[in-house]
């Protein structure tokens, strides 16, 4: 027996890349990444058959994306990263303008990196 699972379609010998499951109560066909192990009520499909999959009239096809594939960074991701770097640099700029940082906050006693030691409100 071959360790590679094959497409469930008749006369197709290509390796399976997706698993098809029917949810009869919701009239839905769910196509997702290849399941960990083969189950009798699921169908393994090759890339070609999974792309061409259609459902019966009145049924909905839900295609789940493969979470194991590395996602490409988008422009929003890069902008968020740039904003985070700018935000992290701001406290140092304010401390330099305030003359060492101690005069900026009357409750602040000392600072080490991003941590602050605050004076107790009772004192």
PDB file of C-alpha atoms in Angstrom:
ATOM      1  CA  UNK A   1       0.000   0.000   0.000  1.00  0.00           C
ATOM      2  CA  UNK A   2       1.313   3.454  -0.937  1.00  0.00           C
ATOM      3  CA  UNK A   3       1.891   6.002   1.860  1.00  0.00           C
ATOM      4  CA  UNK A   4       0.660   8.782  -0.498  1.00  0.00           C
ATOM      5  CA  UNK A   5      -3.106   9.195  -0.522  1.00  0.00           C
ATOM      6  CA  UNK A   6      -4.659   9.349  -3.973  1.00  0.00           C
ATOM      7  CA  UNK A   7      -7.583  11.308  -5.386  1.00  0.00           C
ATOM      8  CA  UNK A   8     -10.968   9.686  -4.689  1.00  0.00           C
ATOM      9  CA  UNK A   9     -12.295  10.411  -8.179  1.00  0.00           C
ATOM     10  CA  UNK A  10     -12.653   7.372 -10.424  1.00  0.00           C
ATOM     11  CA  UNK A  11      -9.656   6.740 -12.722  1.00  0.00           C
ATOM     12  CA  UNK A  12      -7.615   9.579 -11.168  1.00  0.00           C
ATOM     13  CA  UNK A  13      -4.299   8.472  -9.730  1.00  0.00           C
ATOM     14  CA  UNK A  14      -2.894  11.883  -8.792  1.00  0.00           C
ATOM     15  CA  UNK A  15      -1.895  12.588  -5.163  1.00  0.00           C
ATOM     16  CA  UNK A  16      -4.569  14.145  -2.963  1.00  0.00           C
ATOM     17  CA  UNK A  17      -4.116  17.723  -1.725  1.00  0.00           C
ATOM     18  CA  UNK A  18      -7.577  18.540  -0.295  1.00  0.00           C
ATOM     19  CA  UNK A  19     -10.402  16.832   1.598  1.00  0.00           C
ATOM     20  CA  UNK A  20     -14.069  17.233   0.705  1.00  0.00           C
ATOM     21  CA  UNK A  21     -16.755  16.779   3.347  1.00  0.00           C
ATOM     22  CA  UNK A  22     -20.508  17.123   2.880  1.00  0.00           C
ATOM     23  CA  UNK A  23     -22.669  18.698   5.592  1.00  0.00           C
ATOM     24  CA  UNK A  24     -26.068  17.401   4.561  1.00  0.00           C
ATOM     25  CA  UNK A  25     -28.013  19.295   7.248  1.00  0.00           C
ATOM     26  CA  UNK A  26     -26.734  22.641   5.888  1.00  0.00           C
ATOM     27  CA  UNK A  27     -26.596  21.630   2.200  1.00  0.00           C
ATOM     28  CA  UNK A  28     -22.915  22.567   2.209  1.00  0.00           C
ATOM     29  CA  UNK A  29     -19.806  21.027   0.689  1.00  0.00           C
ATOM     30  CA  UNK A  30     -16.659  21.921   2.664  1.00  0.00           C
ATOM     31  CA  UNK A  31     -13.328  21.720   0.842  1.00  0.00           C
ATOM     32  CA  UNK A  32     -10.285  22.136   3.056  1.00  0.00           C
ATOM     33  CA  UNK A  33      -6.654  21.091   3.398  1.00  0.00           C
ATOM     34  CA  UNK A  34      -5.867  17.390   3.285  1.00  0.00           C
ATOM     35  CA  UNK A  35      -7.109  15.721   6.472  1.00  0.00           C
ATOM     36  CA  UNK A  36      -4.590  14.091   8.785  1.00  0.00           C
ATOM     37  CA  UNK A  37      -6.002  10.627   8.084  1.00  0.00           C
ATOM     38  CA  UNK A  38      -8.532   9.200   5.627  1.00  0.00           C
ATOM     39  CA  UNK A  39     -12.106   8.835   6.866  1.00  0.00           C
ATOM     40  CA  UNK A  40     -14.876   6.885   5.194  1.00  0.00           C
ATOM     41  CA  UNK A  41     -17.271   9.867   4.891  1.00  0.00           C
ATOM     42  CA  UNK A  42     -14.673  12.253   3.402  1.00  0.00           C
ATOM     43  CA  UNK A  43     -13.245  12.411  -0.105  1.00  0.00           C
ATOM     44  CA  UNK A  44      -9.629  13.223  -0.900  1.00  0.00           C
ATOM     45  CA  UNK A  45      -9.176  15.257  -4.093  1.00  0.00           C
ATOM     46  CA  UNK A  46      -6.184  16.190  -6.239  1.00  0.00           C
ATOM     47  CA  UNK A  47      -5.410  19.826  -7.109  1.00  0.00           C
ATOM     48  CA  UNK A  48      -7.252  19.717 -10.444  1.00  0.00           C
ATOM     49  CA  UNK A  49     -10.434  18.166  -9.069  1.00  0.00           C
ATOM     50  CA  UNK A  50     -10.465  20.438  -6.008  1.00  0.00           C
ATOM     51  CA  UNK A  51     -10.254  23.546  -8.233  1.00  0.00           C
ATOM     52  CA  UNK A  52     -13.036  22.343 -10.546  1.00  0.00           C
ATOM     53  CA  UNK A  53     -15.354  21.223  -7.737  1.00  0.00           C
ATOM     54  CA  UNK A  54     -19.021  22.185  -8.096  1.00  0.00           C
ATOM     55  CA  UNK A  55     -21.878  21.419  -5.727  1.00  0.00           C
ATOM     56  CA  UNK A  56     -25.421  20.328  -6.506  1.00  0.00           C
ATOM     57  CA  UNK A  57     -27.976  23.069  -7.232  1.00  0.00           C
ATOM     58  CA  UNK A  58     -29.008  24.798  -4.004  1.00  0.00           C
ATOM     59  CA  UNK A  59     -25.851  23.745  -2.184  1.00  0.00           C
ATOM     60  CA  UNK A  60     -23.040  26.042  -1.065  1.00  0.00           C
ATOM     61  CA  UNK A  61     -19.317  25.315  -1.449  1.00  0.00           C
ATOM     62  CA  UNK A  62     -17.103  26.530   1.406  1.00  0.00           C
ATOM     63  CA  UNK A  63     -13.391  26.579   0.565  1.00  0.00           C
ATOM     64  CA  UNK A  64     -11.110  26.731   3.607  1.00  0.00           C
ATOM     65  CA  UNK A  65      -7.648  28.157   3.069  1.00  0.00           C
ATOM     66  CA  UNK A  66      -4.606  26.148   4.023  1.00  0.00           C
ATOM     67  CA  UNK A  67      -3.269  27.671   7.269  1.00  0.00           C
ATOM     68  CA  UNK A  68       0.088  25.910   6.959  1.00  0.00           C
ATOM     69  CA  UNK A  69       1.071  27.863   3.834  1.00  0.00           C
ATOM     70  CA  UNK A  70       3.160  30.930   4.687  1.00  0.00           C
ATOM     71  CA  UNK A  71       1.198  34.123   4.180  1.00  0.00           C
ATOM     72  CA  UNK A  72       2.843  36.865   2.159  1.00  0.00           C
ATOM     73  CA  UNK A  73       3.163  40.197   3.979  1.00  0.00           C
ATOM     74  CA  UNK A  74       0.762  42.835   2.762  1.00  0.00           C
ATOM     75  CA  UNK A  75       1.194  46.608   2.638  1.00  0.00           C
ATOM     76  CA  UNK A  76      -0.874  46.873   5.828  1.00  0.00           C
ATOM     77  CA  UNK A  77       1.525  44.548   7.653  1.00  0.00           C
ATOM     78  CA  UNK A  78       4.535  46.609   6.642  1.00  0.00           C
ATOM     79  CA  UNK A  79       2.824  49.861   7.581  1.00  0.00           C
ATOM     80  CA  UNK A  80       1.863  48.452  10.989  1.00  0.00           C
ATOM     81  CA  UNK A  81       5.457  47.372  11.555  1.00  0.00           C
ATOM     82  CA  UNK A  82       6.757  50.844  10.615  1.00  0.00           C
ATOM     83  CA  UNK A  83       4.242  52.496  12.972  1.00  0.00           C
ATOM     84  CA  UNK A  84       5.287  50.185  15.817  1.00  0.00           C
ATOM     85  CA  UNK A  85       8.951  51.084  15.293  1.00  0.00           C
ATOM     86  CA  UNK A  86       8.104  54.808  15.270  1.00  0.00           C
ATOM     87  CA  UNK A  87       6.037  54.436  18.450  1.00  0.00           C
ATOM     88  CA  UNK A  88       8.854  52.588  20.215  1.00  0.00           C
ATOM     89  CA  UNK A  89      11.284  55.380  19.328  1.00  0.00           C
ATOM     90  CA  UNK A  90       9.083  58.206  20.660  1.00  0.00           C
ATOM     91  CA  UNK A  91       9.679  57.811  24.446  1.00  0.00           C
ATOM     92  CA  UNK A  92      13.425  58.200  23.942  1.00  0.00           C
ATOM     93  CA  UNK A  93      12.865  61.427  21.974  1.00  0.00           C
ATOM     94  CA  UNK A  94      10.602  62.837  24.706  1.00  0.00           C
ATOM     95  CA  UNK A  95      13.099  61.885  27.440  1.00  0.00           C
ATOM     96  CA  UNK A  96      15.910  63.676  25.609  1.00  0.00           C
ATOM     97  CA  UNK A  97      13.760  66.823  25.233  1.00  0.00           C
ATOM     98  CA  UNK A  98      12.737  66.768  28.911  1.00  0.00           C
ATOM     99  CA  UNK A  99      16.335  66.625  30.134  1.00  0.00           C
ATOM    100  CA  UNK A 100      16.834  63.015  31.095  1.00  0.00           C
ATOM    101  CA  UNK A 101      13.255  61.885  31.599  1.00  0.00           C
ATOM    102  CA  UNK A 102      12.919  62.439  35.360  1.00  0.00           C
ATOM    103  CA  UNK A 103      11.161  65.768  35.020  1.00  0.00           C
ATOM    104  CA  UNK A 104       8.653  64.432  32.488  1.00  0.00           C
ATOM    105  CA  UNK A 105       6.591  62.425  35.003  1.00  0.00           C
ATOM    106  CA  UNK A 106       6.568  63.396  38.707  1.00  0.00           C
ATOM    107  CA  UNK A 107       5.639  59.803  39.682  1.00  0.00           C
ATOM    108  CA  UNK A 108       8.595  58.275  37.795  1.00  0.00           C
ATOM    109  CA  UNK A 109      11.640  57.579  39.990  1.00  0.00           C
ATOM    110  CA  UNK A 110      13.893  55.656  37.588  1.00  0.00           C
ATOM    111  CA  UNK A 111      13.882  54.035  34.172  1.00  0.00           C
ATOM    112  CA  UNK A 112      15.628  50.973  32.787  1.00  0.00           C
ATOM    113  CA  UNK A 113      14.914  50.323  29.105  1.00  0.00           C
ATOM    114  CA  UNK A 114      11.156  50.147  28.652  1.00  0.00           C
ATOM    115  CA  UNK A 115      10.500  49.577  32.398  1.00  0.00           C
ATOM    116  CA  UNK A 116       9.763  52.413  34.825  1.00  0.00           C
ATOM    117  CA  UNK A 117       9.962  52.581  38.609  1.00  0.00           C
ATOM    118  CA  UNK A 118       7.111  54.670  39.966  1.00  0.00           C
ATOM    119  CA  UNK A 119       6.858  56.460  43.284  1.00  0.00           C
ATOM    120  CA  UNK A 120       4.132  55.170  45.596  1.00  0.00           C
ATOM    121  CA  UNK A 121       1.028  57.439  45.641  1.00  0.00           C
ATOM    122  CA  UNK A 122       1.252  57.519  49.484  1.00  0.00           C
ATOM    123  CA  UNK A 123       4.615  59.386  49.413  1.00  0.00           C
TER     124      UNK A 123
END
